[in-house]
PDB file of C-alpha atoms in Angstrom:
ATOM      1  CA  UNK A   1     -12.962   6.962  15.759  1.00  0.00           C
ATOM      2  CA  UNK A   2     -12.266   3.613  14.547  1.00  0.00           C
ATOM      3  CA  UNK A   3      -9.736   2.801  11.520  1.00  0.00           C
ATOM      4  CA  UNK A   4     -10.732   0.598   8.374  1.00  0.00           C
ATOM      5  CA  UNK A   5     -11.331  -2.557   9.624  1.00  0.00           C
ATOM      6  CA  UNK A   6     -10.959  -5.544   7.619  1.00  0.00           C
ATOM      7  CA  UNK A   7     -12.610  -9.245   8.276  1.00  0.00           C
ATOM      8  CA  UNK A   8     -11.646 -11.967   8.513  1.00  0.00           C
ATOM      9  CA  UNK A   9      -8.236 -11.149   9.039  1.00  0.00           C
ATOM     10  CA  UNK A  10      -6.988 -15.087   7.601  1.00  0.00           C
ATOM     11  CA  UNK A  11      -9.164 -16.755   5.248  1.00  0.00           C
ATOM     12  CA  UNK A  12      -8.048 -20.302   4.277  1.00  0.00           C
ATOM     13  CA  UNK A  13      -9.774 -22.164   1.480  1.00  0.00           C
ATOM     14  CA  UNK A  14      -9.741 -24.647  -1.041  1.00  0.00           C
ATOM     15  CA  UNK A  15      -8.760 -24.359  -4.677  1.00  0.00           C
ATOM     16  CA  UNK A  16     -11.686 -23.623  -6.810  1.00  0.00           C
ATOM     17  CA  UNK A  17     -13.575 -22.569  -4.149  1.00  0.00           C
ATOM     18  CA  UNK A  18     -15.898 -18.996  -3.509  1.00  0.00           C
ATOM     19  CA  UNK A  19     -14.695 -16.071  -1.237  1.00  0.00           C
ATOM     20  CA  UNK A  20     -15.993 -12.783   0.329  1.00  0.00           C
ATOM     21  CA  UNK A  21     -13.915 -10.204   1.981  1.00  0.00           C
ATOM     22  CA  UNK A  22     -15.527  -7.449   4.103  1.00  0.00           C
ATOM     23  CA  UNK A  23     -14.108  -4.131   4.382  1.00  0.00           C
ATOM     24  CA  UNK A  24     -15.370  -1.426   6.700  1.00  0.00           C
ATOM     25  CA  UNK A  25     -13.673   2.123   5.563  1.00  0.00           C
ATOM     26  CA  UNK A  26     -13.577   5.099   8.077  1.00  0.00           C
ATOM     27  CA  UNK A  27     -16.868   6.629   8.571  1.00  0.00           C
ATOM     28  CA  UNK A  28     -17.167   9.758   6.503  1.00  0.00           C
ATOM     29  CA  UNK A  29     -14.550   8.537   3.923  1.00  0.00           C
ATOM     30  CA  UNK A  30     -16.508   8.286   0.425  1.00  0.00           C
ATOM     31  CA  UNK A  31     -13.241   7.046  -1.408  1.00  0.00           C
ATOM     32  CA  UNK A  32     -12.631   3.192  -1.246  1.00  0.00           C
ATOM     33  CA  UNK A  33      -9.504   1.556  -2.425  1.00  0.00           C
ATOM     34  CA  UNK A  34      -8.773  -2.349  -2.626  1.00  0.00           C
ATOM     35  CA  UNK A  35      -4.862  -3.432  -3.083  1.00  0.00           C
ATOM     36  CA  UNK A  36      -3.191  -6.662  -3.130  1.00  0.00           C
ATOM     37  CA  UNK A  37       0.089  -7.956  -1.428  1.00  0.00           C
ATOM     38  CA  UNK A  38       2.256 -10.869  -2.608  1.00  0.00           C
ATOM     39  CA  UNK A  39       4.970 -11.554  -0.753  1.00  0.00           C
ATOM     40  CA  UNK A  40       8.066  -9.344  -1.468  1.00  0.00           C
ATOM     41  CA  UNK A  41       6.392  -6.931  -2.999  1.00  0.00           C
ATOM     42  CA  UNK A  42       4.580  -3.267  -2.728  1.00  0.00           C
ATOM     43  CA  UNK A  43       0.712  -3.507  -2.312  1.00  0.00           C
ATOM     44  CA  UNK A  44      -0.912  -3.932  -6.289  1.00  0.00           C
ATOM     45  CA  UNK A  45      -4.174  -1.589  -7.003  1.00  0.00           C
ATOM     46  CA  UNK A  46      -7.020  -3.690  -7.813  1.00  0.00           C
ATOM     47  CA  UNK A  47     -10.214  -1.646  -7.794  1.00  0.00           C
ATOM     48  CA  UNK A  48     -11.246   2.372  -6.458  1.00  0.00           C
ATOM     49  CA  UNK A  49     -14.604   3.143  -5.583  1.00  0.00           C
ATOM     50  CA  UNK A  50     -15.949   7.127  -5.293  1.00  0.00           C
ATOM     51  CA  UNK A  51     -19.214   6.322  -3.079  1.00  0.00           C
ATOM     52  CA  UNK A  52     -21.272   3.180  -4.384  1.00  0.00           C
ATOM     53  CA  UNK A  53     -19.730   3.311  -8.386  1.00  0.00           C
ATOM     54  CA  UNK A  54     -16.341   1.499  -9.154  1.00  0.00           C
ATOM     55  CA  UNK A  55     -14.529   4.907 -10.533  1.00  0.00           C
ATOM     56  CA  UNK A  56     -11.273   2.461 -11.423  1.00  0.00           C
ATOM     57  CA  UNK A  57     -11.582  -1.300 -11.565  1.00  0.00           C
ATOM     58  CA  UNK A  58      -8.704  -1.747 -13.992  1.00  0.00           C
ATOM     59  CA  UNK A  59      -6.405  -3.558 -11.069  1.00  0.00           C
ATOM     60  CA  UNK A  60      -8.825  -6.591 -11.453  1.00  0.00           C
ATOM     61  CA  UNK A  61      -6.571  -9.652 -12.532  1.00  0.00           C
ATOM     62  CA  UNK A  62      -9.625 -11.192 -14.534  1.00  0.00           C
ATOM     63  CA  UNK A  63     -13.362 -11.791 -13.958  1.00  0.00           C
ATOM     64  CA  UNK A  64     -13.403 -14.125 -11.075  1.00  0.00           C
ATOM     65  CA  UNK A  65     -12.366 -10.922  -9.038  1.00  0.00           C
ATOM     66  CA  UNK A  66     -15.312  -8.674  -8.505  1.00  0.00           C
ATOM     67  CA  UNK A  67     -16.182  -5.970  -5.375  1.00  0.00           C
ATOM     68  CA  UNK A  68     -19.340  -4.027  -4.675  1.00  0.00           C
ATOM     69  CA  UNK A  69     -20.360  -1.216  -2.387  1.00  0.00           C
ATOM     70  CA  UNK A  70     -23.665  -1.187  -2.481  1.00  0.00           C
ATOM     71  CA  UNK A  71     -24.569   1.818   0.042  1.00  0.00           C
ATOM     72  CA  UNK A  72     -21.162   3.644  -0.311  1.00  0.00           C
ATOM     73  CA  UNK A  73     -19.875   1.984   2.848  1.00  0.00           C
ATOM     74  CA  UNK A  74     -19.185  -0.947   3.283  1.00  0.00           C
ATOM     75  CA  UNK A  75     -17.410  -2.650   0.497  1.00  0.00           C
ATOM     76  CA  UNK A  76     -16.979  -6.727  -0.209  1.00  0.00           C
ATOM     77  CA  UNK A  77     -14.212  -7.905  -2.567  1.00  0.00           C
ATOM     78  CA  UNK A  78     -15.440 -11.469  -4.125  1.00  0.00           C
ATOM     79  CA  UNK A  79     -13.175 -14.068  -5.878  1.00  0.00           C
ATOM     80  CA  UNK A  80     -14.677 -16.948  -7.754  1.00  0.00           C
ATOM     81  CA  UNK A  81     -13.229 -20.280  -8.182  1.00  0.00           C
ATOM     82  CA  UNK A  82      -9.790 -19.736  -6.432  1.00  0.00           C
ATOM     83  CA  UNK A  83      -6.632 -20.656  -7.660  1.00  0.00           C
ATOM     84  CA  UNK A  84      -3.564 -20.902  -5.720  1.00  0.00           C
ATOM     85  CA  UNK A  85      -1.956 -17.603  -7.167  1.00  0.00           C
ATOM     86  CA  UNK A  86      -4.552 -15.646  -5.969  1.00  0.00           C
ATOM     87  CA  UNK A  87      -2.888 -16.049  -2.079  1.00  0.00           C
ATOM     88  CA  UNK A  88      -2.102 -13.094  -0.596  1.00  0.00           C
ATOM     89  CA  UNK A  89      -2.970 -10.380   1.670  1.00  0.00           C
ATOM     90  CA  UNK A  90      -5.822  -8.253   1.027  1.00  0.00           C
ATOM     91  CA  UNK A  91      -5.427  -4.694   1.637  1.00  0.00           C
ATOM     92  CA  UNK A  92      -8.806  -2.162   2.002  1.00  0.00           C
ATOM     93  CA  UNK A  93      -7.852   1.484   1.940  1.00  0.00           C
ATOM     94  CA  UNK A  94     -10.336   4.353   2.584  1.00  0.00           C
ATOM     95  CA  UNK A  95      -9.886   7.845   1.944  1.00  0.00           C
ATOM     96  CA  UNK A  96     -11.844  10.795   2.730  1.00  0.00           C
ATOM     97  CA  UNK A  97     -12.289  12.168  -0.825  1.00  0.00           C
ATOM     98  CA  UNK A  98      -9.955  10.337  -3.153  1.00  0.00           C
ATOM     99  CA  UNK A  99      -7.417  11.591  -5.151  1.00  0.00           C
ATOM    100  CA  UNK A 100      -3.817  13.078  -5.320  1.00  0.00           C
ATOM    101  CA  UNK A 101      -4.434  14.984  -2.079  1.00  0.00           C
ATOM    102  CA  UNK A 102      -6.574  12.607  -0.337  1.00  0.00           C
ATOM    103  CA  UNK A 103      -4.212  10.315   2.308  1.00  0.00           C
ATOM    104  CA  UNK A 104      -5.059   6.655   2.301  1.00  0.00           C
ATOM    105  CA  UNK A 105      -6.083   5.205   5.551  1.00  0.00           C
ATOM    106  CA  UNK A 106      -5.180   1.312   5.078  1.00  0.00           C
ATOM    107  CA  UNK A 107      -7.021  -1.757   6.719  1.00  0.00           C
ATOM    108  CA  UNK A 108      -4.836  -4.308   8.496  1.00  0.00           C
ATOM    109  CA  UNK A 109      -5.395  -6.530   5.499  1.00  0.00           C
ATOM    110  CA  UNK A 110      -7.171 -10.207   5.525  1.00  0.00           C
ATOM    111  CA  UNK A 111      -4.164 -12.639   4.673  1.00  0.00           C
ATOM    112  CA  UNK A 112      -6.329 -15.389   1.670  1.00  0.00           C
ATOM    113  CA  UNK A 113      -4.160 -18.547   1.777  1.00  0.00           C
ATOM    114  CA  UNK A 114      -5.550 -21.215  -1.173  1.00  0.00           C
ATOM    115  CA  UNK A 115      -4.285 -24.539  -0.451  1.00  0.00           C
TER     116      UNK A 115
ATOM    117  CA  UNK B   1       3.370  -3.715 -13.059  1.00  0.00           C
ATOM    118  CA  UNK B   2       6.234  -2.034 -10.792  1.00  0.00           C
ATOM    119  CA  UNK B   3       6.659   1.729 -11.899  1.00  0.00           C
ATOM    120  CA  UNK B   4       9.049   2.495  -8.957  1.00  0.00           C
ATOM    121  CA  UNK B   5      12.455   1.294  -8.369  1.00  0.00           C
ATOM    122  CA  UNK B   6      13.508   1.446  -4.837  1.00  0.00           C
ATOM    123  CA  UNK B   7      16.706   0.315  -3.238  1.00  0.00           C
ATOM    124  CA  UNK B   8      18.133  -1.358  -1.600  1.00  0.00           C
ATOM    125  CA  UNK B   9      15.319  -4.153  -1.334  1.00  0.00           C
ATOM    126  CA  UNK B  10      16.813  -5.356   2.209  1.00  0.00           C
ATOM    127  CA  UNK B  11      18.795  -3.491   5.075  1.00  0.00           C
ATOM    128  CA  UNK B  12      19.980  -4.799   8.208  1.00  0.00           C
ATOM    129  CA  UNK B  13      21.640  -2.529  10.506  1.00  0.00           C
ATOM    130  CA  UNK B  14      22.110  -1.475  14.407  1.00  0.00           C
ATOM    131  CA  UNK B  15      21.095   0.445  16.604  1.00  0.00           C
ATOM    132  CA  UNK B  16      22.360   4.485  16.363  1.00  0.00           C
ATOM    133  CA  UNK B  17      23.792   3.778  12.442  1.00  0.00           C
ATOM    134  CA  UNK B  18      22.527   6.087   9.842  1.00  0.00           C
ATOM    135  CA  UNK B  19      20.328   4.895   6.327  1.00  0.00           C
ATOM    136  CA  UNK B  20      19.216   6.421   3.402  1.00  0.00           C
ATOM    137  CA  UNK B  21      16.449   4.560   0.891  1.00  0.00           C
ATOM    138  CA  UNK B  22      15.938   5.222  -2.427  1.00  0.00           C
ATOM    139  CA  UNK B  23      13.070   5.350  -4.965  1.00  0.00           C
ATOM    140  CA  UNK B  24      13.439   6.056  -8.521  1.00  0.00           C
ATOM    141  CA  UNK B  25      11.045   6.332 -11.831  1.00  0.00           C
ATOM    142  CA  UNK B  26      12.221   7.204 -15.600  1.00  0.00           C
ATOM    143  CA  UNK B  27       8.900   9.296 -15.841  1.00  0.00           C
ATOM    144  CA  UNK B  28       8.476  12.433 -13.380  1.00  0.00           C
ATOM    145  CA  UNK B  29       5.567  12.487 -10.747  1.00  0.00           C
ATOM    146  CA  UNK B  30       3.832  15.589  -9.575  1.00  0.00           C
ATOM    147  CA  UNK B  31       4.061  14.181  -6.112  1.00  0.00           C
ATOM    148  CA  UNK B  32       5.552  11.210  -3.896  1.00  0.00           C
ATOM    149  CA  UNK B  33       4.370   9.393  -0.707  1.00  0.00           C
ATOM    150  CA  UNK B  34       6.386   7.333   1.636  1.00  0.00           C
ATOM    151  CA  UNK B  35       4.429   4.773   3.914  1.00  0.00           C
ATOM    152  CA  UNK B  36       6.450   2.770   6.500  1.00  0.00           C
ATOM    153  CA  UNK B  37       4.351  -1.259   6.772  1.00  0.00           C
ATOM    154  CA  UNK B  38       5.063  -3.133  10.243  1.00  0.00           C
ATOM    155  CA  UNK B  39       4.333  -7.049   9.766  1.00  0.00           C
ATOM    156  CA  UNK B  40       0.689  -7.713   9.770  1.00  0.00           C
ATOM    157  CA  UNK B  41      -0.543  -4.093   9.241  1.00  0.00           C
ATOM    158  CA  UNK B  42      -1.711  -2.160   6.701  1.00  0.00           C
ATOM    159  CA  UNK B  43       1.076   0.715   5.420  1.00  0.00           C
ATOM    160  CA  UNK B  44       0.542   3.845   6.916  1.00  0.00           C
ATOM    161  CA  UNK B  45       1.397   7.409   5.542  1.00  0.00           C
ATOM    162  CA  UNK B  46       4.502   9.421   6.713  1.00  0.00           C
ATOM    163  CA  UNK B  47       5.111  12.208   3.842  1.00  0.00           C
ATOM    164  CA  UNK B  48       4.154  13.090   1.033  1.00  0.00           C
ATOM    165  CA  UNK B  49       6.823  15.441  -1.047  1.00  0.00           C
ATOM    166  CA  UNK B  50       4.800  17.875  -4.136  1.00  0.00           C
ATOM    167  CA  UNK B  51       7.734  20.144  -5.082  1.00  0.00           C
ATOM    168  CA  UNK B  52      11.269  19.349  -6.942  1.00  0.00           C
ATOM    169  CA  UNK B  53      14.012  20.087  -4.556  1.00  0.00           C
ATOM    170  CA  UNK B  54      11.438  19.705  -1.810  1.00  0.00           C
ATOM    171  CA  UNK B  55      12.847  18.262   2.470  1.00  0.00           C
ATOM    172  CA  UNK B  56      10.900  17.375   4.703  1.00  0.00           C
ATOM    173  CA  UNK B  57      12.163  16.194   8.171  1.00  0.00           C
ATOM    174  CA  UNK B  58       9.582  14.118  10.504  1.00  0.00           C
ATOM    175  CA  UNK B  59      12.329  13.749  14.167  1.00  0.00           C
ATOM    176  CA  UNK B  60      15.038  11.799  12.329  1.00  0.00           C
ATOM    177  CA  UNK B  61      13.178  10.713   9.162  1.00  0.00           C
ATOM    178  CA  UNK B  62      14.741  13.161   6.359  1.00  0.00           C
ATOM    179  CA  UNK B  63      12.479  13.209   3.175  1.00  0.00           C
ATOM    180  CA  UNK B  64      13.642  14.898  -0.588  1.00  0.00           C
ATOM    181  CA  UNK B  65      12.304  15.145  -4.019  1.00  0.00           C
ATOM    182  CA  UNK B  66      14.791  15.061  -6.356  1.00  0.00           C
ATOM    183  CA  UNK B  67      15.163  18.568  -8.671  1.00  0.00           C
ATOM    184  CA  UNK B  68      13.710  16.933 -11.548  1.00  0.00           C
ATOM    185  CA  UNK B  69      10.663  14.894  -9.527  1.00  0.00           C
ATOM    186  CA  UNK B  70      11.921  11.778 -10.985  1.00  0.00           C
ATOM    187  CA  UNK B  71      13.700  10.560  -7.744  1.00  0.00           C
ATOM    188  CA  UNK B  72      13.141  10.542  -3.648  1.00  0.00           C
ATOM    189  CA  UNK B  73      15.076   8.962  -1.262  1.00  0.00           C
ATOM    190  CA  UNK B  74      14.353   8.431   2.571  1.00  0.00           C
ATOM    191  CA  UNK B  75      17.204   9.442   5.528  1.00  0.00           C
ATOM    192  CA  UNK B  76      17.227   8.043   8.930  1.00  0.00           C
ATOM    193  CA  UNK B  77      19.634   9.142  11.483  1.00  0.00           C
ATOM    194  CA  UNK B  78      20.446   7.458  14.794  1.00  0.00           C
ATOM    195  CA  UNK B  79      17.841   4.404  13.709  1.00  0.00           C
ATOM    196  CA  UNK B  80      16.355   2.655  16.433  1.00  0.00           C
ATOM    197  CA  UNK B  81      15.170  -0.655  16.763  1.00  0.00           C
ATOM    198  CA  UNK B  82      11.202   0.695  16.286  1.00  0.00           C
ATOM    199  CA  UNK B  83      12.331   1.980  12.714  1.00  0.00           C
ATOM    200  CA  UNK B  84      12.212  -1.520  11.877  1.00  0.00           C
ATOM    201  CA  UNK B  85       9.529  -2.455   8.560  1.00  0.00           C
ATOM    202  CA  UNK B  86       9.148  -1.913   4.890  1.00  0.00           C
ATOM    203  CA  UNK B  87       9.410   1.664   3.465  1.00  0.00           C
ATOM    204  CA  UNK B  88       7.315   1.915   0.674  1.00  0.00           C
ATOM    205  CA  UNK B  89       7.162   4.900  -1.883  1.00  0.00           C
ATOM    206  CA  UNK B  90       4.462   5.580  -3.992  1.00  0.00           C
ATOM    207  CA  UNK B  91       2.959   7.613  -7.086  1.00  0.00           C
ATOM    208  CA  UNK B  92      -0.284   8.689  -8.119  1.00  0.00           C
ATOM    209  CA  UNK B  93      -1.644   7.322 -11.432  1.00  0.00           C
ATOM    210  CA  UNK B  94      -5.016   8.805 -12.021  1.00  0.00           C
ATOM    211  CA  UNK B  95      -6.957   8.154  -8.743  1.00  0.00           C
ATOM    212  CA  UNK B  96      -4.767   5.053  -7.316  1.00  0.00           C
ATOM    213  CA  UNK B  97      -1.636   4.971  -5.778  1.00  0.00           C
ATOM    214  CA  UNK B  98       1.075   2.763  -7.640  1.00  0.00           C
ATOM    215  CA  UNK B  99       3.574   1.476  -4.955  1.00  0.00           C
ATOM    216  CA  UNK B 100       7.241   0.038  -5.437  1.00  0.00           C
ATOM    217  CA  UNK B 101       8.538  -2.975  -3.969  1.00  0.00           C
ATOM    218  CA  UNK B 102       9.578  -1.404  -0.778  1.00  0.00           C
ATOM    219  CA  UNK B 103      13.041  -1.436   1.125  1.00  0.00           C
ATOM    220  CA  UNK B 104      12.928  -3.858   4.051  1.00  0.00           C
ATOM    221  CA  UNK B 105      15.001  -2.807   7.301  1.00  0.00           C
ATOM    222  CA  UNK B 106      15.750  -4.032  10.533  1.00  0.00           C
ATOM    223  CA  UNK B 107      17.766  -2.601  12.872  1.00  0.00           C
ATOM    224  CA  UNK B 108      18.757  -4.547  15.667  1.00  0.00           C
ATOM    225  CA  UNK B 109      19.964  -3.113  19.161  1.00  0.00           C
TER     226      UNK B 109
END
């Protein structure tokens, strides 16, 4: 009966370094969102998965951003070379079919700082 | 990219004092959600409103669609100090949800 849980929940890294963030979505739930939050603002739509296929990756800033979900579970949002701008908090939503009438179930978020 | 417009963008009041939120678009949606965010937690879902002219009341929350589906605003009577967070509306756009900047309130008691 668990939520989405999202890990780590603060990352801190270097500029131009490599990053993985895990997301596990409520069990059942084939619809996988990932969202970004700077501060002072609403959460930003990066990518949608329906079961292991990206259905809607046209959130992703550029192509150092890049998430899988291999067995339509478990999902891993990867940035390459950091930069400073990409600090923010990570949101992970999961839903249980996707769509219009499909609520979103969010993560707590993992909070990337780049220094 | 913003689509929603909501207002005001901060609100401090106390304890027992009534609010209302806003959230407007220039293009109509066929439906609206409003998620209330708590620091360090993910936003979670309190309404969603499908039909123009549409209320719905959760206790003291007090939810419309505007006639035209182009506008939504968010009442709270008699707030209380665990209304306090950011009210966030937000549209579908194919299968993601496109969020405004949210309306931050505290109320203090």
């Amino acid at each position: 009966g668990a939520g989405v849980s999202q890990t780590p929940s603060n990352k801190v890294t270097e500029k131009g370094k490599y990053v993985e963030l895990r997301c596990d979505p409520i069990s059942g739930h084939t619809a996988l969102y990932w969202y970004r939050q700077s501060l002072g603002q609403g959460p930003e739509f990066l990518i949608y998965f329906q079961g292991t296929g990206a259905a809607d990756d046209s959130g992703l800033p550029n192509d150092r951003f890049f998430a899988v979900r291999p067995e339509g579970s478990v999902s891993t949002l990867k940035i390459q070379r950091t930069e400073r701008g990409d600090s923010a908090v990570y949101l992970c939503a999961s839903s249980l079919r996707g769509g219009a009438n499909s609520p979103l179930h969010f993560g707590n978020g993992t909070r990337l700082t780049v220094t | 990219t913003q689509l929603l417009e909501q207002s005001p963008q901060f609100l401090s009041i106390q304890e027992g004092e009534n609010l209302t939120v806003y959230c407007n678009s220039s293009s109509v949606f066929s439906s609206l959600q409003w998620y209330r965010q708590e620091p360090g937690e993910g936003p979670v879902l309190l309404v969603t409103v499908v039909t123009g002219g549409e209320v719905k009341k959760l206790k003291r929350l007090t939810f419309q669609f505007g006639d035209a589906r182009k506008d939504s605003s968010l009442h709270i009577t008699a707030a209380q100090p665990g209304d306090t967070g950011l009210y966030l509306c937000a549209k579908n756009s194919g299968y993601a949800l496109n969020f405004g900047k949210g309306t931050s309130l505290l109320v203090t008691p």
